[in-house]
Amino acid sequence: MTTTALGIPLFGVRGGRGGSAADQRDGLPHSSRPDRPGLIDSHGRQAIDLRVSLTDKCNLRCTYCMPAEGLDWLPGQELLTDAELLRLIGIAVGRLGVTEIRFTGGEPLLRKGILGLVQSVGRLPQRPEMSLTTNGIGFARRAAAFAAAGLDRVNISMDTLQRDTFKTLTRRDRHADVVAALEGAVAAGLAPVKINTVLLRGINDHEAADLLDFSIARGYHLRFIEQMPLDAGHEWNRTAMVTADEIQAALSARFTLTPHPLARAGAPAELFTVDGGPATVGIIASVTRPFCGDCDRTRLTADGQIRNCLFARGETDLRGMLRGGGTDDEIADVWRMAMWRKLPGHGINDPSFLQPDRPMSAIGG
Ligand code: SAM
Ligand code: SF4
């Protein structure tokens, strides 16, 4: 097997968090990869969008994501430092063709150095587009600082317009903070502000059209996300999930939806024009209409593991290389091979599908 100067296998998958037989079977030899700098895979895709998880911790407990008691958080020494994160982002942008960085988590605003990170990434020679996915708690008073630091866009998650439903869904009474975050983002010039919404049957699914009304009236871009099997409790089940078809039907009872000219354009959301436009709504049908063939993402967990897919069952360790004296060239090469091995699809709909060991909050949603 080919190894780097550090003895790290160039096509080995770290099995510690669930490297599976499937990953090993897909361990394509290094020699089969064309000599190109970008994060290409063997199915014709190229990753240009890097999702960076800044922490696995969160101040909400959304029922479809985390248990009420929280999780065993990653030990501090396993988390990448700001300097390590910046080095990896620099490699991704400078050598691997990444043009978009999205900070996420867990709740990324809980990371102390986040503003400094945004500033530093904004100063990279090939400055990437920078966005943030957040639950919005505490964002209202920091939005202007983020905009000044160079943040381009923000996605704020809000599943309901009702304070009580918010409490049921997130187990915290913070709905007003999220509404304020949306307003603060617009005031800071971070428009268009996107809202991410997950609908749960019998809890908030009756709010689909109200959420769209609310968003249109304020100029927010609403995107519904089908609930995915990435909850820590492994309780997801297909029949409970509100499907894209159901969401479309619920919206169509109040609005006329027509496929937008940029219906997908590389993004996961299928876009619809609402009542002739200009308003739009997105539906991310990861489960019922998978878009893996267009996927352009690579993921870095807060503890320095590359995942080539949200649903990958193996990870590639970059933290060990960073701390073991790996050079930028070596790290870039290992990252390229991690992506080259990417499977053609997430396999949620295969009978043999196994949910990844790490939940969404620890991977970075
Ligand atoms: N804490 C931040 C937030 O909630 O926006 C960022 C991380 S969160 C994991 C990112 C997005 O993933 C949120 O919009 C959240 O609603 C969504 N999400 C979490 N668990 C999910 C699941 N099981 N299925 C679909 N979306 C999920
Ligand atoms: Fe926290 Fe986001 Fe998960 Fe909700 S979805 S528990 S806000 S990480």
mmCIF file of C-alpha atoms and ligand atoms in Angstrom:
data_model
loop_
_atom_site.group_PDB
_atom_site.id
_atom_site.type_symbol
_atom_site.label_atom_id
_atom_site.label_comp_id
_atom_site.label_asym_id
_atom_site.label_seq_id
_atom_site.Cartn_x
_atom_site.Cartn_y
_atom_site.Cartn_z
ATOM 1 C CA MET A 1 0.000 0.000 0.000
ATOM 2 C CA THR A 2 1.265 3.492 -0.807
ATOM 3 C CA THR A 3 2.018 5.541 2.285
ATOM 4 C CA THR A 4 2.974 9.127 2.951
ATOM 5 C CA ALA A 5 6.231 10.094 4.589
ATOM 6 C CA LEU A 6 4.309 9.841 7.875
ATOM 7 C CA GLY A 7 3.390 6.268 7.154
ATOM 8 C CA ILE A 8 -0.263 7.203 6.692
ATOM 9 C CA PRO A 9 -1.933 4.973 4.132
ATOM 10 C CA LEU A 10 -3.065 6.991 1.151
ATOM 11 C CA PHE A 11 -6.147 4.914 0.615
ATOM 12 C CA GLY A 12 -6.899 3.666 4.080
ATOM 13 C CA VAL A 13 -10.104 4.655 5.807
ATOM 14 C CA ARG A 14 -9.993 5.288 9.524
ATOM 15 C CA GLY A 15 -12.362 2.741 10.946
ATOM 16 C CA GLY A 16 -12.583 4.131 14.465
ATOM 17 C CA ARG A 17 -15.959 5.699 13.860
ATOM 18 C CA GLY A 18 -17.450 3.071 11.691
ATOM 19 C CA GLY A 19 -15.205 2.278 8.710
ATOM 20 C CA SER A 20 -17.276 -0.391 7.009
ATOM 21 C CA ALA A 21 -16.652 -3.276 4.715
ATOM 22 C CA ALA A 22 -18.302 -1.205 1.993
ATOM 23 C CA ASP A 23 -15.763 1.580 2.458
ATOM 24 C CA GLN A 24 -12.919 -0.885 2.340
ATOM 25 C CA ARG A 25 -14.318 -2.503 -0.796
ATOM 26 C CA ASP A 26 -14.448 0.926 -2.352
ATOM 27 C CA GLY A 27 -10.784 1.543 -1.446
ATOM 28 C CA LEU A 28 -9.726 2.453 -4.948
ATOM 29 C CA PRO A 29 -5.998 2.354 -5.518
ATOM 30 C CA HIS A 30 -4.124 5.643 -5.607
ATOM 31 C CA SER A 31 -2.896 4.879 -9.109
ATOM 32 C CA SER A 32 -6.443 4.912 -10.513
ATOM 33 C CA ARG A 33 -6.889 8.624 -9.742
ATOM 34 C CA PRO A 34 -6.038 11.076 -12.532
ATOM 35 C CA ASP A 35 -3.338 13.528 -11.519
ATOM 36 C CA ARG A 36 -5.569 16.571 -10.988
ATOM 37 C CA PRO A 37 -5.406 19.030 -8.117
ATOM 38 C CA GLY A 38 -9.142 19.247 -7.320
ATOM 39 C CA LEU A 39 -11.255 17.010 -5.095
ATOM 40 C CA ILE A 40 -12.562 14.789 -7.874
ATOM 41 C CA ASP A 41 -14.150 11.420 -7.255
ATOM 42 C CA SER A 42 -14.338 8.300 -9.334
ATOM 43 C CA HIS A 43 -17.961 9.030 -10.323
ATOM 44 C CA GLY A 44 -17.267 12.279 -12.171
ATOM 45 C CA ARG A 45 -18.018 14.807 -9.431
ATOM 46 C CA GLN A 46 -15.774 17.476 -7.914
ATOM 47 C CA ALA A 47 -16.139 18.871 -4.391
ATOM 48 C CA ILE A 48 -15.805 22.641 -4.221
ATOM 49 C CA ASP A 49 -17.970 23.280 -1.146
ATOM 50 C CA LEU A 50 -16.364 22.609 2.246
ATOM 51 C CA ARG A 51 -18.585 22.218 5.331
ATOM 52 C CA VAL A 52 -16.533 22.941 8.427
ATOM 53 C CA SER A 53 -17.913 21.837 11.774
ATOM 54 C CA LEU A 54 -16.621 24.152 14.487
ATOM 55 C CA THR A 55 -18.012 22.253 17.470
ATOM 56 C CA ASP A 56 -20.273 19.322 18.237
ATOM 57 C CA LYS A 57 -21.854 21.186 21.171
ATOM 58 C CA CYS A 58 -25.231 22.885 21.015
ATOM 59 C CA ASN A 59 -27.465 25.070 23.155
ATOM 60 C CA LEU A 60 -30.685 23.591 21.729
ATOM 61 C CA ARG A 61 -31.833 19.980 21.799
ATOM 62 C CA CYS A 62 -33.881 19.566 18.624
ATOM 63 C CA THR A 63 -35.666 16.245 18.996
ATOM 64 C CA TYR A 64 -34.693 15.091 15.488
ATOM 65 C CA CYS A 65 -31.033 15.784 16.208
ATOM 66 C CA MET A 66 -30.028 15.420 19.871
ATOM 67 C CA PRO A 67 -31.284 13.717 23.016
ATOM 68 C CA ALA A 68 -32.539 15.895 25.872
ATOM 69 C CA GLU A 69 -29.425 15.231 27.951
ATOM 70 C CA GLY A 70 -27.040 16.187 25.141
ATOM 71 C CA LEU A 71 -24.239 13.928 23.965
ATOM 72 C CA ASP A 72 -20.738 12.988 25.091
ATOM 73 C CA TRP A 73 -19.013 16.048 23.675
ATOM 74 C CA LEU A 74 -15.656 15.649 21.970
ATOM 75 C CA PRO A 75 -12.770 16.106 24.424
ATOM 76 C CA GLY A 76 -11.127 19.521 24.071
ATOM 77 C CA GLN A 77 -7.742 18.162 23.028
ATOM 78 C CA GLU A 78 -9.350 16.345 20.090
ATOM 79 C CA LEU A 79 -10.833 19.533 18.657
ATOM 80 C CA LEU A 80 -8.834 21.300 15.999
ATOM 81 C CA THR A 81 -7.414 24.595 17.196
ATOM 82 C CA ASP A 82 -8.185 27.773 15.255
ATOM 83 C CA ALA A 83 -4.688 27.634 13.741
ATOM 84 C CA GLU A 84 -5.185 24.009 12.644
ATOM 85 C CA LEU A 85 -8.585 24.803 11.151
ATOM 86 C CA LEU A 86 -7.157 27.725 9.248
ATOM 87 C CA ARG A 87 -4.335 25.652 7.901
ATOM 88 C CA LEU A 88 -6.744 23.005 6.578
ATOM 89 C CA ILE A 89 -9.079 25.608 5.091
ATOM 90 C CA GLY A 90 -6.045 27.251 3.472
ATOM 91 C CA ILE A 91 -5.055 23.915 1.915
ATOM 92 C CA ALA A 92 -8.612 23.321 0.697
ATOM 93 C CA VAL A 93 -8.862 26.751 -0.888
ATOM 94 C CA GLY A 94 -5.279 27.130 -2.075
ATOM 95 C CA ARG A 95 -4.603 23.634 -3.403
ATOM 96 C CA LEU A 96 -7.821 21.659 -3.708
ATOM 97 C CA GLY A 97 -10.112 24.024 -5.597
ATOM 98 C CA VAL A 98 -12.593 24.692 -2.776
ATOM 99 C CA THR A 99 -14.480 27.929 -3.448
ATOM 100 C CA GLU A 100 -17.144 27.856 -0.722
ATOM 101 C CA ILE A 101 -16.812 27.460 3.019
ATOM 102 C CA ARG A 102 -19.797 26.905 5.288
ATOM 103 C CA PHE A 103 -19.288 26.998 9.036
ATOM 104 C CA THR A 104 -21.619 24.707 10.922
ATOM 105 C CA GLY A 105 -21.791 22.324 13.877
ATOM 106 C CA GLY A 106 -23.285 21.573 16.460
ATOM 107 C CA GLU A 107 -23.921 25.228 17.034
ATOM 108 C CA PRO A 108 -21.044 27.137 15.403
ATOM 109 C CA LEU A 109 -21.725 30.330 17.386
ATOM 110 C CA LEU A 110 -20.620 28.452 20.529
ATOM 111 C CA ARG A 111 -17.069 28.378 19.186
ATOM 112 C CA LYS A 112 -15.213 31.231 20.822
ATOM 113 C CA GLY A 113 -12.883 32.050 17.936
ATOM 114 C CA ILE A 114 -15.500 31.970 15.189
ATOM 115 C CA LEU A 115 -15.355 35.662 14.341
ATOM 116 C CA GLY A 116 -11.566 35.568 14.056
ATOM 117 C CA LEU A 117 -11.816 32.492 11.845
ATOM 118 C CA VAL A 118 -14.242 34.240 9.508
ATOM 119 C CA GLN A 119 -11.909 37.224 9.351
ATOM 120 C CA SER A 120 -8.854 35.091 8.632
ATOM 121 C CA VAL A 121 -10.561 33.007 5.955
ATOM 122 C CA GLY A 122 -11.719 36.265 4.360
ATOM 123 C CA ARG A 123 -8.068 37.287 4.021
ATOM 124 C CA LEU A 124 -6.960 34.159 2.171
ATOM 125 C CA PRO A 125 -5.482 34.991 -1.250
ATOM 126 C CA GLN A 126 -8.247 33.069 -3.074
ATOM 127 C CA ARG A 127 -11.033 34.284 -0.836
ATOM 128 C CA PRO A 128 -13.872 31.709 -0.761
ATOM 129 C CA GLU A 129 -17.573 32.497 -0.357
ATOM 130 C CA MET A 130 -18.316 32.194 3.348
ATOM 131 C CA SER A 131 -21.586 31.257 4.986
ATOM 132 C CA LEU A 132 -22.840 30.093 8.341
ATOM 133 C CA THR A 133 -25.577 27.658 9.370
ATOM 134 C CA THR A 134 -26.823 28.500 12.837
ATOM 135 C CA ASN A 135 -29.782 28.086 15.126
ATOM 136 C CA GLY A 136 -29.579 31.853 15.556
ATOM 137 C CA ILE A 137 -29.314 31.982 19.372
ATOM 138 C CA GLY A 138 -27.269 35.082 20.141
ATOM 139 C CA PHE A 139 -26.784 35.985 16.484
ATOM 140 C CA ALA A 140 -28.879 39.174 16.524
ATOM 141 C CA ARG A 141 -26.296 41.147 18.509
ATOM 142 C CA ARG A 142 -23.359 39.696 16.556
ATOM 143 C CA ALA A 143 -24.725 39.892 13.011
ATOM 144 C CA ALA A 144 -23.086 43.236 12.192
ATOM 145 C CA ALA A 145 -19.725 41.985 13.469
ATOM 146 C CA PHE A 146 -20.002 38.891 11.276
ATOM 147 C CA ALA A 147 -20.850 40.977 8.242
ATOM 148 C CA ALA A 148 -17.897 43.262 8.963
ATOM 149 C CA ALA A 149 -15.634 40.214 9.364
ATOM 150 C CA GLY A 150 -16.531 39.128 5.847
ATOM 151 C CA LEU A 151 -19.376 36.635 6.221
ATOM 152 C CA ASP A 152 -21.366 36.551 2.982
ATOM 153 C CA ARG A 153 -24.502 34.636 3.903
ATOM 154 C CA VAL A 154 -26.326 32.996 6.774
ATOM 155 C CA ASN A 155 -28.811 30.131 7.050
ATOM 156 C CA ILE A 156 -30.880 30.280 10.195
ATOM 157 C CA SER A 157 -32.825 27.211 11.275
ATOM 158 C CA MET A 158 -36.405 27.772 12.358
ATOM 159 C CA ASP A 159 -38.986 25.015 12.259
ATOM 160 C CA THR A 160 -42.047 26.803 13.611
ATOM 161 C CA LEU A 161 -43.717 30.172 14.115
ATOM 162 C CA GLN A 162 -45.169 29.115 17.469
ATOM 163 C CA ARG A 163 -43.323 29.624 20.724
ATOM 164 C CA ASP A 164 -44.844 26.507 22.321
ATOM 165 C CA THR A 165 -44.067 24.305 19.351
ATOM 166 C CA PHE A 166 -40.515 25.669 19.362
ATOM 167 C CA LYS A 167 -40.225 24.627 23.001
ATOM 168 C CA THR A 168 -41.478 21.139 22.193
ATOM 169 C CA LEU A 169 -39.170 20.771 19.219
ATOM 170 C CA THR A 170 -35.964 22.213 20.646
ATOM 171 C CA ARG A 171 -36.618 21.659 24.376
ATOM 172 C CA ARG A 172 -35.678 25.306 24.957
ATOM 173 C CA ASP A 173 -37.785 28.484 25.171
ATOM 174 C CA ARG A 174 -35.765 30.539 22.668
ATOM 175 C CA HIS A 175 -38.102 31.226 19.769
ATOM 176 C CA ALA A 176 -37.831 35.003 20.162
ATOM 177 C CA ASP A 177 -34.038 34.793 19.813
ATOM 178 C CA VAL A 178 -34.376 33.102 16.447
ATOM 179 C CA VAL A 179 -36.853 35.656 15.141
ATOM 180 C CA ALA A 180 -34.461 38.391 16.315
ATOM 181 C CA ALA A 181 -31.567 36.634 14.574
ATOM 182 C CA LEU A 182 -33.434 36.716 11.269
ATOM 183 C CA GLU A 183 -34.131 40.429 11.659
ATOM 184 C CA GLY A 184 -30.553 41.119 12.790
ATOM 185 C CA ALA A 185 -29.144 39.301 9.766
ATOM 186 C CA VAL A 186 -31.163 41.459 7.368
ATOM 187 C CA ALA A 187 -30.243 44.636 9.245
ATOM 188 C CA ALA A 188 -26.566 43.664 8.960
ATOM 189 C CA GLY A 189 -26.865 43.313 5.185
ATOM 190 C CA LEU A 190 -26.551 39.537 5.131
ATOM 191 C CA ALA A 191 -29.567 39.225 2.816
ATOM 192 C CA PRO A 192 -30.890 37.081 1.328
ATOM 193 C CA VAL A 193 -31.276 35.296 4.629
ATOM 194 C CA LYS A 194 -32.177 31.642 4.273
ATOM 195 C CA ILE A 195 -34.354 29.716 6.703
ATOM 196 C CA ASN A 196 -33.898 25.941 7.111
ATOM 197 C CA THR A 197 -37.006 24.089 8.255
ATOM 198 C CA VAL A 198 -37.517 20.449 9.150
ATOM 199 C CA LEU A 199 -41.160 19.361 9.376
ATOM 200 C CA LEU A 200 -42.225 16.658 11.816
ATOM 201 C CA ARG A 201 -45.528 14.872 11.391
ATOM 202 C CA GLY A 202 -48.165 15.971 13.875
ATOM 203 C CA ILE A 203 -45.905 18.644 15.387
ATOM 204 C CA ASN A 204 -45.237 21.408 12.878
ATOM 205 C CA ASP A 205 -46.196 19.955 9.484
ATOM 206 C CA HIS A 206 -49.416 21.991 9.443
ATOM 207 C CA GLU A 207 -47.281 25.164 9.450
ATOM 208 C CA ALA A 208 -45.665 24.727 6.015
ATOM 209 C CA ALA A 209 -47.769 27.373 4.232
ATOM 210 C CA ASP A 210 -47.686 29.772 7.228
ATOM 211 C CA LEU A 211 -43.894 29.569 7.315
ATOM 212 C CA LEU A 212 -43.797 30.424 3.620
ATOM 213 C CA ASP A 213 -46.155 33.384 4.113
ATOM 214 C CA PHE A 214 -43.979 34.621 6.975
ATOM 215 C CA SER A 215 -40.812 34.258 4.877
ATOM 216 C CA ILE A 216 -42.186 35.932 1.762
ATOM 217 C CA ALA A 217 -43.478 38.896 3.774
ATOM 218 C CA ARG A 218 -39.981 39.494 5.183
ATOM 219 C CA GLY A 219 -37.862 38.535 2.175
ATOM 220 C CA TYR A 220 -36.410 35.386 3.731
ATOM 221 C CA HIS A 221 -35.662 32.412 1.500
ATOM 222 C CA LEU A 222 -37.312 29.356 3.002
ATOM 223 C CA ARG A 223 -35.996 25.834 2.411
ATOM 224 C CA PHE A 224 -37.653 22.720 3.762
ATOM 225 C CA ILE A 225 -35.346 19.787 4.538
ATOM 226 C CA GLU A 226 -36.643 16.217 4.640
ATOM 227 C CA GLN A 227 -35.795 14.642 7.958
ATOM 228 C CA MET A 228 -32.789 12.358 7.533
ATOM 229 C CA PRO A 229 -31.593 9.316 9.491
ATOM 230 C CA LEU A 230 -28.906 11.265 11.337
ATOM 231 C CA ASP A 231 -30.436 11.624 14.796
ATOM 232 C CA ALA A 232 -28.361 10.571 17.773
ATOM 233 C CA GLY A 233 -31.130 8.264 19.019
ATOM 234 C CA HIS A 234 -31.382 6.367 15.698
ATOM 235 C CA GLU A 235 -35.145 6.811 15.899
ATOM 236 C CA TRP A 236 -35.748 8.071 12.360
ATOM 237 C CA ASN A 237 -38.303 6.109 10.442
ATOM 238 C CA ARG A 238 -39.451 6.533 6.903
ATOM 239 C CA THR A 239 -43.173 6.507 7.591
ATOM 240 C CA ALA A 240 -42.959 9.317 10.154
ATOM 241 C CA MET A 241 -40.921 11.491 7.800
ATOM 242 C CA VAL A 242 -42.773 14.300 6.023
ATOM 243 C CA THR A 243 -41.877 13.820 2.359
ATOM 244 C CA ALA A 244 -41.103 16.421 -0.291
ATOM 245 C CA ASP A 245 -44.314 15.428 -2.099
ATOM 246 C CA GLU A 246 -46.322 16.125 1.043
ATOM 247 C CA ILE A 247 -44.596 19.479 1.557
ATOM 248 C CA GLN A 248 -45.267 20.462 -2.052
ATOM 249 C CA ALA A 249 -48.926 19.436 -1.705
ATOM 250 C CA ALA A 250 -49.336 21.417 1.524
ATOM 251 C CA LEU A 251 -47.820 24.529 -0.056
ATOM 252 C CA SER A 252 -49.826 24.106 -3.241
ATOM 253 C CA ALA A 253 -53.061 24.389 -1.255
ATOM 254 C CA ARG A 254 -52.217 28.070 -0.721
ATOM 255 C CA PHE A 255 -49.631 28.972 -3.391
ATOM 256 C CA THR A 256 -48.942 28.185 -7.020
ATOM 257 C CA LEU A 257 -45.524 26.553 -7.261
ATOM 258 C CA THR A 258 -43.708 26.293 -10.567
ATOM 259 C CA PRO A 259 -40.227 24.834 -11.065
ATOM 260 C CA HIS A 260 -37.714 27.693 -10.994
ATOM 261 C CA PRO A 261 -35.425 28.107 -14.037
ATOM 262 C CA LEU A 262 -32.503 27.378 -11.709
ATOM 263 C CA ALA A 263 -34.481 24.392 -10.385
ATOM 264 C CA ARG A 264 -31.399 22.919 -8.788
ATOM 265 C CA ALA A 265 -28.224 24.335 -10.365
ATOM 266 C CA GLY A 266 -25.863 22.211 -8.296
ATOM 267 C CA ALA A 267 -27.592 23.107 -5.018
ATOM 268 C CA PRO A 268 -29.451 20.437 -3.052
ATOM 269 C CA ALA A 269 -32.654 22.460 -2.841
ATOM 270 C CA GLU A 270 -35.164 22.040 -5.622
ATOM 271 C CA LEU A 271 -36.318 25.580 -6.181
ATOM 272 C CA PHE A 272 -39.888 26.650 -6.974
ATOM 273 C CA THR A 273 -41.215 30.052 -7.964
ATOM 274 C CA VAL A 274 -44.134 31.057 -5.722
ATOM 275 C CA ASP A 275 -47.215 32.642 -7.320
ATOM 276 C CA GLY A 276 -45.284 33.702 -10.405
ATOM 277 C CA GLY A 277 -42.331 35.141 -8.443
ATOM 278 C CA PRO A 278 -40.124 36.759 -7.508
ATOM 279 C CA ALA A 279 -40.500 34.767 -4.263
ATOM 280 C CA THR A 280 -39.136 31.238 -4.240
ATOM 281 C CA VAL A 281 -39.185 28.240 -1.929
ATOM 282 C CA GLY A 282 -36.715 25.348 -1.776
ATOM 283 C CA ILE A 283 -37.258 21.710 -0.898
ATOM 284 C CA ILE A 284 -34.276 19.540 -0.025
ATOM 285 C CA ALA A 285 -35.511 16.024 -0.649
ATOM 286 C CA SER A 286 -32.416 14.160 0.463
ATOM 287 C CA VAL A 287 -34.368 10.969 1.110
ATOM 288 C CA THR A 288 -37.082 10.769 -1.539
ATOM 289 C CA ARG A 289 -35.290 12.542 -4.417
ATOM 290 C CA PRO A 290 -31.584 12.136 -3.680
ATOM 291 C CA PHE A 291 -29.238 14.513 -5.470
ATOM 292 C CA CYS A 292 -26.008 12.596 -4.873
ATOM 293 C CA GLY A 293 -25.126 12.741 -8.586
ATOM 294 C CA ASP A 294 -24.709 16.525 -8.254
ATOM 295 C CA CYS A 295 -23.008 16.544 -4.860
ATOM 296 C CA ASP A 296 -20.106 18.998 -4.635
ATOM 297 C CA ARG A 297 -19.365 18.756 -0.889
ATOM 298 C CA THR A 298 -16.529 17.702 1.324
ATOM 299 C CA ARG A 299 -16.786 17.792 5.113
ATOM 300 C CA LEU A 300 -14.381 18.470 7.941
ATOM 301 C CA THR A 301 -15.462 17.487 11.448
ATOM 302 C CA ALA A 302 -14.502 19.545 14.492
ATOM 303 C CA ASP A 303 -11.967 16.851 15.428
ATOM 304 C CA GLY A 304 -10.218 16.962 12.074
ATOM 305 C CA GLN A 305 -11.743 14.068 10.148
ATOM 306 C CA ILE A 306 -12.655 14.289 6.490
ATOM 307 C CA ARG A 307 -15.979 12.792 5.511
ATOM 308 C CA ASN A 308 -16.717 12.503 1.820
ATOM 309 C CA CYS A 309 -20.479 12.258 2.502
ATOM 310 C CA LEU A 310 -22.870 13.021 5.371
ATOM 311 C CA PHE A 311 -23.696 9.325 5.358
ATOM 312 C CA ALA A 312 -20.173 7.953 4.952
ATOM 313 C CA ARG A 313 -19.355 5.246 7.456
ATOM 314 C CA GLY A 314 -15.642 5.926 7.340
ATOM 315 C CA GLU A 315 -13.533 9.015 7.925
ATOM 316 C CA THR A 316 -10.033 10.096 7.035
ATOM 317 C CA ASP A 317 -7.915 11.524 9.804
ATOM 318 C CA LEU A 318 -6.180 14.823 9.085
ATOM 319 C CA ARG A 319 -5.686 15.830 12.717
ATOM 320 C CA GLY A 320 -3.061 13.121 13.169
ATOM 321 C CA MET A 321 -1.214 14.399 10.108
ATOM 322 C CA LEU A 322 -1.419 18.008 11.291
ATOM 323 C CA ARG A 323 -0.059 17.106 14.696
ATOM 324 C CA GLY A 324 2.434 14.562 13.361
ATOM 325 C CA GLY A 325 4.292 17.007 11.127
ATOM 326 C CA GLY A 326 2.535 16.277 7.822
ATOM 327 C CA THR A 327 3.289 18.744 5.067
ATOM 328 C CA ASP A 328 0.589 20.661 3.191
ATOM 329 C CA ASP A 329 1.319 18.509 0.122
ATOM 330 C CA GLU A 330 0.827 15.302 2.074
ATOM 331 C CA ILE A 331 -2.379 16.515 3.680
ATOM 332 C CA ALA A 332 -3.750 17.648 0.312
ATOM 333 C CA ASP A 333 -2.948 14.264 -1.189
ATOM 334 C CA VAL A 334 -4.705 12.340 1.586
ATOM 335 C CA TRP A 335 -7.734 14.654 1.268
ATOM 336 C CA ARG A 336 -7.825 14.034 -2.496
ATOM 337 C CA MET A 337 -7.838 10.273 -1.982
ATOM 338 C CA ALA A 338 -10.553 10.537 0.683
ATOM 339 C CA MET A 339 -12.772 12.213 -1.910
ATOM 340 C CA TRP A 340 -11.725 9.932 -4.778
ATOM 341 C CA ARG A 341 -13.235 7.045 -2.772
ATOM 342 C CA LYS A 342 -16.643 8.736 -2.426
ATOM 343 C CA LEU A 343 -19.486 6.311 -3.119
ATOM 344 C CA PRO A 344 -21.982 7.193 -5.880
ATOM 345 C CA GLY A 345 -24.881 7.674 -3.451
ATOM 346 C CA HIS A 346 -25.827 7.793 0.203
ATOM 347 C CA GLY A 347 -27.755 4.527 0.041
ATOM 348 C CA ILE A 348 -30.535 5.592 2.462
ATOM 349 C CA ASN A 349 -32.999 3.769 0.265
ATOM 350 C CA ASP A 350 -30.974 0.528 0.064
ATOM 351 C CA PRO A 351 -32.169 -2.308 2.307
ATOM 352 C CA SER A 352 -28.591 -2.632 3.630
ATOM 353 C CA PHE A 353 -28.359 1.049 4.667
ATOM 354 C CA LEU A 354 -26.740 1.634 8.030
ATOM 355 C CA GLN A 355 -26.955 5.011 9.736
ATOM 356 C CA PRO A 356 -23.530 6.529 10.415
ATOM 357 C CA ASP A 357 -22.349 6.246 14.015
ATOM 358 C CA ARG A 358 -21.949 9.988 14.389
ATOM 359 C CA PRO A 359 -25.131 12.080 14.482
ATOM 360 C CA MET A 360 -25.631 15.180 12.323
ATOM 361 C CA SER A 361 -24.521 17.478 15.154
ATOM 362 C CA ALA A 362 -21.113 15.787 15.364
ATOM 363 C CA ILE A 363 -20.588 15.571 11.618
ATOM 364 C CA GLY A 364 -21.637 19.114 10.796
ATOM 365 C CA GLY A 365 -24.998 19.581 9.094
HETATM 366 N N1 SAM B 1 -27.029 24.146 14.941
HETATM 367 C C1 SAM B 1 -27.091 24.709 13.643
HETATM 368 C C2 SAM B 1 -28.505 24.752 13.123
HETATM 369 O O1 SAM B 1 -29.361 24.084 13.709
HETATM 370 O O2 SAM B 1 -28.714 25.416 12.119
HETATM 371 C C3 SAM B 1 -26.176 24.060 12.632
HETATM 372 C C4 SAM B 1 -26.091 22.566 12.669
HETATM 373 S S1 SAM B 1 -27.592 21.710 12.280
HETATM 374 C C5 SAM B 1 -27.049 20.041 12.384
HETATM 375 C C6 SAM B 1 -27.752 22.084 10.553
HETATM 376 C C7 SAM B 1 -29.110 21.807 9.950
HETATM 377 O O3 SAM B 1 -29.356 20.431 10.005
HETATM 378 C C8 SAM B 1 -30.251 22.490 10.663
HETATM 379 O O4 SAM B 1 -31.005 23.232 9.738
HETATM 380 C C9 SAM B 1 -31.064 21.348 11.207
HETATM 381 O O5 SAM B 1 -32.447 21.618 11.206
HETATM 382 C C10 SAM B 1 -30.722 20.241 10.259
HETATM 383 N N2 SAM B 1 -30.890 18.893 10.810
HETATM 384 C C11 SAM B 1 -30.464 18.418 11.996
HETATM 385 N N3 SAM B 1 -30.804 17.127 12.139
HETATM 386 C C12 SAM B 1 -31.463 16.784 10.997
HETATM 387 C C13 SAM B 1 -32.057 15.577 10.512
HETATM 388 N N4 SAM B 1 -32.068 14.471 11.224
HETATM 389 N N5 SAM B 1 -32.609 15.608 9.288
HETATM 390 C C14 SAM B 1 -32.620 16.738 8.534
HETATM 391 N N6 SAM B 1 -32.066 17.885 8.926
HETATM 392 C C15 SAM B 1 -31.502 17.916 10.146
HETATM 393 FE FE1 SF4 B 2 -28.475 22.003 17.807
HETATM 394 FE FE2 SF4 B 2 -28.729 22.461 15.209
HETATM 395 FE FE3 SF4 B 2 -28.970 19.954 16.226
HETATM 396 FE FE4 SF4 B 2 -30.860 21.726 16.749
HETATM 397 S S1 SF4 B 2 -30.297 20.945 14.705
HETATM 398 S S2 SF4 B 2 -29.873 20.367 18.255
HETATM 399 S S3 SF4 B 2 -29.729 23.599 16.857
HETATM 400 S S4 SF4 B 2 -27.145 21.180 16.172
#
